[in-house]
Coordinates of C-alpha atoms in Angstrom, one line a residue:
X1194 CA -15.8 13.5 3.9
X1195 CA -14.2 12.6 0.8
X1196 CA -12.4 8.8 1.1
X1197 CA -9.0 8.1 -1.4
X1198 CA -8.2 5.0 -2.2
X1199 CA -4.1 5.7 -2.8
X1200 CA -2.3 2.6 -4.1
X1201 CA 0.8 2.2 -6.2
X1202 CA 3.2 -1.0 -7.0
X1203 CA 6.2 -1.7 -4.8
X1204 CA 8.8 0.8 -5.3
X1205 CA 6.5 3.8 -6.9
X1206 CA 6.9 5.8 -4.2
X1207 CA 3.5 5.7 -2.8
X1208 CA 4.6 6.6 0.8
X1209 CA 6.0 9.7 -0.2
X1210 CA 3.5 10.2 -1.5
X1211 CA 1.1 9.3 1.8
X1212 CA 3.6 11.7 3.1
X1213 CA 3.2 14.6 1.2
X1214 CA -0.6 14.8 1.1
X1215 CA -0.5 14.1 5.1
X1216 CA 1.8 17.3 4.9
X1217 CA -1.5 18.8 3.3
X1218 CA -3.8 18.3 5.8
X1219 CA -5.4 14.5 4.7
X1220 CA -5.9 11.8 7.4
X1221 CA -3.9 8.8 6.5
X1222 CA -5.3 5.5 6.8
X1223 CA -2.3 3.3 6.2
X1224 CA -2.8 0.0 5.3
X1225 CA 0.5 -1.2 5.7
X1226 CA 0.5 0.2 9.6
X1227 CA -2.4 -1.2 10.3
X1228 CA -1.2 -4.9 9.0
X1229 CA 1.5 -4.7 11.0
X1230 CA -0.6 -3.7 14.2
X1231 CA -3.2 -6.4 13.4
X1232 CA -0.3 -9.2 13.3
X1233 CA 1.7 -7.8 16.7
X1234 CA 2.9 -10.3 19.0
X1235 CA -0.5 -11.4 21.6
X1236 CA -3.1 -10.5 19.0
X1237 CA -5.8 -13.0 17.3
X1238 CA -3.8 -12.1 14.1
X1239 CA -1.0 -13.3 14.8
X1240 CA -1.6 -16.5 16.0
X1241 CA -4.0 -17.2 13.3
X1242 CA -0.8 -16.8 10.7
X1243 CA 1.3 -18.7 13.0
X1244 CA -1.9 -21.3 13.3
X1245 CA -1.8 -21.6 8.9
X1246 CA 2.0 -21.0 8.2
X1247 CA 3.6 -22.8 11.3
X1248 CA 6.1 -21.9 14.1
X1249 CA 8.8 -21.0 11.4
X1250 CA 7.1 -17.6 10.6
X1251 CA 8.1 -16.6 14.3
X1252 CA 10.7 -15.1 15.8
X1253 CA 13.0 -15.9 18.5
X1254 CA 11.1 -13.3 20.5
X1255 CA 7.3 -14.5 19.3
X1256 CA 6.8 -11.8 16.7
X1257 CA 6.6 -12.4 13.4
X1258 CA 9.4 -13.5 11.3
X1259 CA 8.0 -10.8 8.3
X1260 CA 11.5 -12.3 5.9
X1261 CA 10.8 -16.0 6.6
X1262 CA 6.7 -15.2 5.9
X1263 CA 7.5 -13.5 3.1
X1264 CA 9.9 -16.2 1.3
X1265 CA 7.0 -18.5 1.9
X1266 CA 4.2 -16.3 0.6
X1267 CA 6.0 -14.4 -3.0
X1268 CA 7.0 -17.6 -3.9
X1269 CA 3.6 -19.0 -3.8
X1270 CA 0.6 -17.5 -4.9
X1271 CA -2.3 -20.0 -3.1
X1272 CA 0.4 -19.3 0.2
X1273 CA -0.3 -15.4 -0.4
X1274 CA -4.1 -16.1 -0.6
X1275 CA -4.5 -18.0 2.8
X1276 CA -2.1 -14.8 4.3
X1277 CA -4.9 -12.2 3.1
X1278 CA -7.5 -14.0 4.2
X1279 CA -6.3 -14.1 7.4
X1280 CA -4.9 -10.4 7.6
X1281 CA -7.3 -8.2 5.0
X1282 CA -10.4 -8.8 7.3
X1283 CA -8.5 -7.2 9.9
X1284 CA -6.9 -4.4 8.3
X1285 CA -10.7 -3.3 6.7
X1286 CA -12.0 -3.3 10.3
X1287 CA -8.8 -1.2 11.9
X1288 CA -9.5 1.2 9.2
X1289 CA -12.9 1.8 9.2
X1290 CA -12.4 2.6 12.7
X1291 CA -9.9 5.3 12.0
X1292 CA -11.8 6.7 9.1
X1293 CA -14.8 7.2 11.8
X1294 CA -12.7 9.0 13.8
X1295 CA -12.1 11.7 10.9
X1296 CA -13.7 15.1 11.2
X1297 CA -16.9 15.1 8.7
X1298 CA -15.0 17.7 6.3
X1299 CA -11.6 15.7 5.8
X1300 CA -10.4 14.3 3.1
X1301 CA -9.5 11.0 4.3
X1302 CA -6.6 8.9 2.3
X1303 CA -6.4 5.2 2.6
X1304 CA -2.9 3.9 1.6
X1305 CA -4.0 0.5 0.1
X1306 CA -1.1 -1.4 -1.7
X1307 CA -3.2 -4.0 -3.0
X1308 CA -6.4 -2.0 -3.8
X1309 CA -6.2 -3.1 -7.6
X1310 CA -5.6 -6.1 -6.7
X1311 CA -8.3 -7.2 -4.3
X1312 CA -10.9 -4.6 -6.4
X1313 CA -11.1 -2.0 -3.7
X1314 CA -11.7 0.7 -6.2
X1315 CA -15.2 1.0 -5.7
X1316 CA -15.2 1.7 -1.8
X1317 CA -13.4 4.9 -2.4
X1318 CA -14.8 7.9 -3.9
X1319 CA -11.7 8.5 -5.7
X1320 CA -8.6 6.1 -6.8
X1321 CA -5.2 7.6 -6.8
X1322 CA -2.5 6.3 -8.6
X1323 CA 1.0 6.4 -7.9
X1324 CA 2.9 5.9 -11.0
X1325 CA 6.5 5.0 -12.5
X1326 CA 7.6 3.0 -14.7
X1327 CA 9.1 -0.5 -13.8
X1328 CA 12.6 -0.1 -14.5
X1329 CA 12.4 2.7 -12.0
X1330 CA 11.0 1.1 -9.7
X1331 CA 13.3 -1.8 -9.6
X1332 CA 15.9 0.6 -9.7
X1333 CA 14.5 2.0 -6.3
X1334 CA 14.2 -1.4 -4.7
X1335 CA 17.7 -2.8 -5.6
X1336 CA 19.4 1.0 -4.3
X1337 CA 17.3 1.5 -1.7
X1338 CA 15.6 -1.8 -0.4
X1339 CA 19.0 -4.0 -0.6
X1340 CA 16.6 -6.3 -3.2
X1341 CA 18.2 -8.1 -5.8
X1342 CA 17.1 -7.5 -9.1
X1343 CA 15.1 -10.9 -9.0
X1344 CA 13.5 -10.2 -5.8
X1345 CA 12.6 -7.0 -6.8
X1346 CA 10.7 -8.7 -10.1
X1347 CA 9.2 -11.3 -8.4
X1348 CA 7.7 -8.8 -5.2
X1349 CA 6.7 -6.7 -8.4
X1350 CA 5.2 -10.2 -10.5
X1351 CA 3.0 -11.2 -7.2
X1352 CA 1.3 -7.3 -7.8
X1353 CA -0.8 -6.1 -10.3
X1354 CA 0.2 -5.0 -13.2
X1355 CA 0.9 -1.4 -13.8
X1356 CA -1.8 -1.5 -16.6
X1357 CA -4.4 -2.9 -13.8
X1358 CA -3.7 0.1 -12.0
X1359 CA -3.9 2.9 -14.3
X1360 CA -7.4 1.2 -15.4
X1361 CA -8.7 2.2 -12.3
X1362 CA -7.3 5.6 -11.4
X1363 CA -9.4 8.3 -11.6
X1364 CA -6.2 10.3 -11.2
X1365 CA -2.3 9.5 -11.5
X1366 CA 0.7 10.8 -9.5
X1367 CA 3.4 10.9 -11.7
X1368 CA 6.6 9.5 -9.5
X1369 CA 9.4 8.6 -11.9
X1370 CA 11.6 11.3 -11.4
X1371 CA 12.9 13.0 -8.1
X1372 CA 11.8 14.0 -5.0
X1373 CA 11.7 17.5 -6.2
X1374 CA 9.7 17.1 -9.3
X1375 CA 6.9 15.0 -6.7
X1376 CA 6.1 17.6 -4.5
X1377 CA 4.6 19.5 -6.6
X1378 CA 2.6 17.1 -8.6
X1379 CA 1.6 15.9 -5.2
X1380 CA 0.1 19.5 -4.4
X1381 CA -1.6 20.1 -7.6
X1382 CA -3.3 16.4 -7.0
X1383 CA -4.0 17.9 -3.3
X1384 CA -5.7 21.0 -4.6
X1385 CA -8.1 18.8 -6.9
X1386 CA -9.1 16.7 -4.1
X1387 CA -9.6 19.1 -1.3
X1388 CA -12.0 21.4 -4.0
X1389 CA -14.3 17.3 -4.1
X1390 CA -14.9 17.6 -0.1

């Protein structure tokens, strides 16, 4: 089994990318996913963040309220902190669960967002990188995330840098251009991979 750690800042296109090497044949681990399943309404998760953040991160229907949680938590970095504590512990179990469940011989991708930032690098055998430069990505999250353009720095500010990230890929997706131009740099990063299992 060879494990990917595949992480990229907001608006790099790391899904697609997710997407494309699933496409391939790798086993997804999704981060993202998994916090969402980990804070669903009835589970430990959730009421642990409604415990530390208060009946204001709810909605009307007892889920959470992820645009009231989030105005609290990129606004404030110790407020981001507490929400990690509470959800990372959860995610890492969810996923090592599903990376058991992989075939011995897979190539097994965890879609980390905040790998960089919570030094993650060295549980993987390889770091990938999804890359683009910042203007392009708050292009991306103004046109196609309804973001302002100071949302879109702030949700990029409360990230690592783009510098922090490249420091620990062992290889980088270029995404700044189009759909089109990704795919294959997406397949020539799969064929390197799938020759490490």
């Amino acid at each position: 089994m060879l494990k990917i750690g595949l992480t990229g800042g907001i608006g790099a296109g790391k899904s697609e990318v997710s997407r494309l090497l699933a496409a391939h044949g790798a086993v997804i681990v999704d981060s993202d996913v998994i916090a969402r399943e980990v804070v669903a309404p009835g589970t430990p998760g959730l009421a642990a963040v409604a415990a530390e953040f208060g009946p204001g991160v709810l909605a009307a229907d007892g889920s959470l309220d992820r645009p009231a949680l989030g105005a609290v938590v990129f606004a404030d970095p110790e407020r981001l902190k507490a929400l990690n504590a509470i959800v990372h512990p959860l995610v890492r179990a969810r996923s090592a669960e599903l990376e058991s469940a992989a075939a011995p011989d897979a190539v097994v991708v965890h879609d980390v967002p905040l790998l960089a930032e919570n030094g993650l690098g060295p549980l993987y055998d390889l770091v990938v990188v999804v890359d683009a430069a910042d203007e392009v990505r708050i292009d991306r999250l103004v046109r196609l995330r309804g973001m302002t353009e100071d949302e879109a720095r702030a949700r990029m500010a409360a990230q690592a840098s783009r510098a922090d990230r490249l420091a620990i890929a062992d290889l980088v997706i270029d995404n700044s251009g189009s759909l089109a131009e990704l795919a294959p740099r997406v397949g020539e990063a799969w064929e390197r991979l799938a020759a490490r299992r």
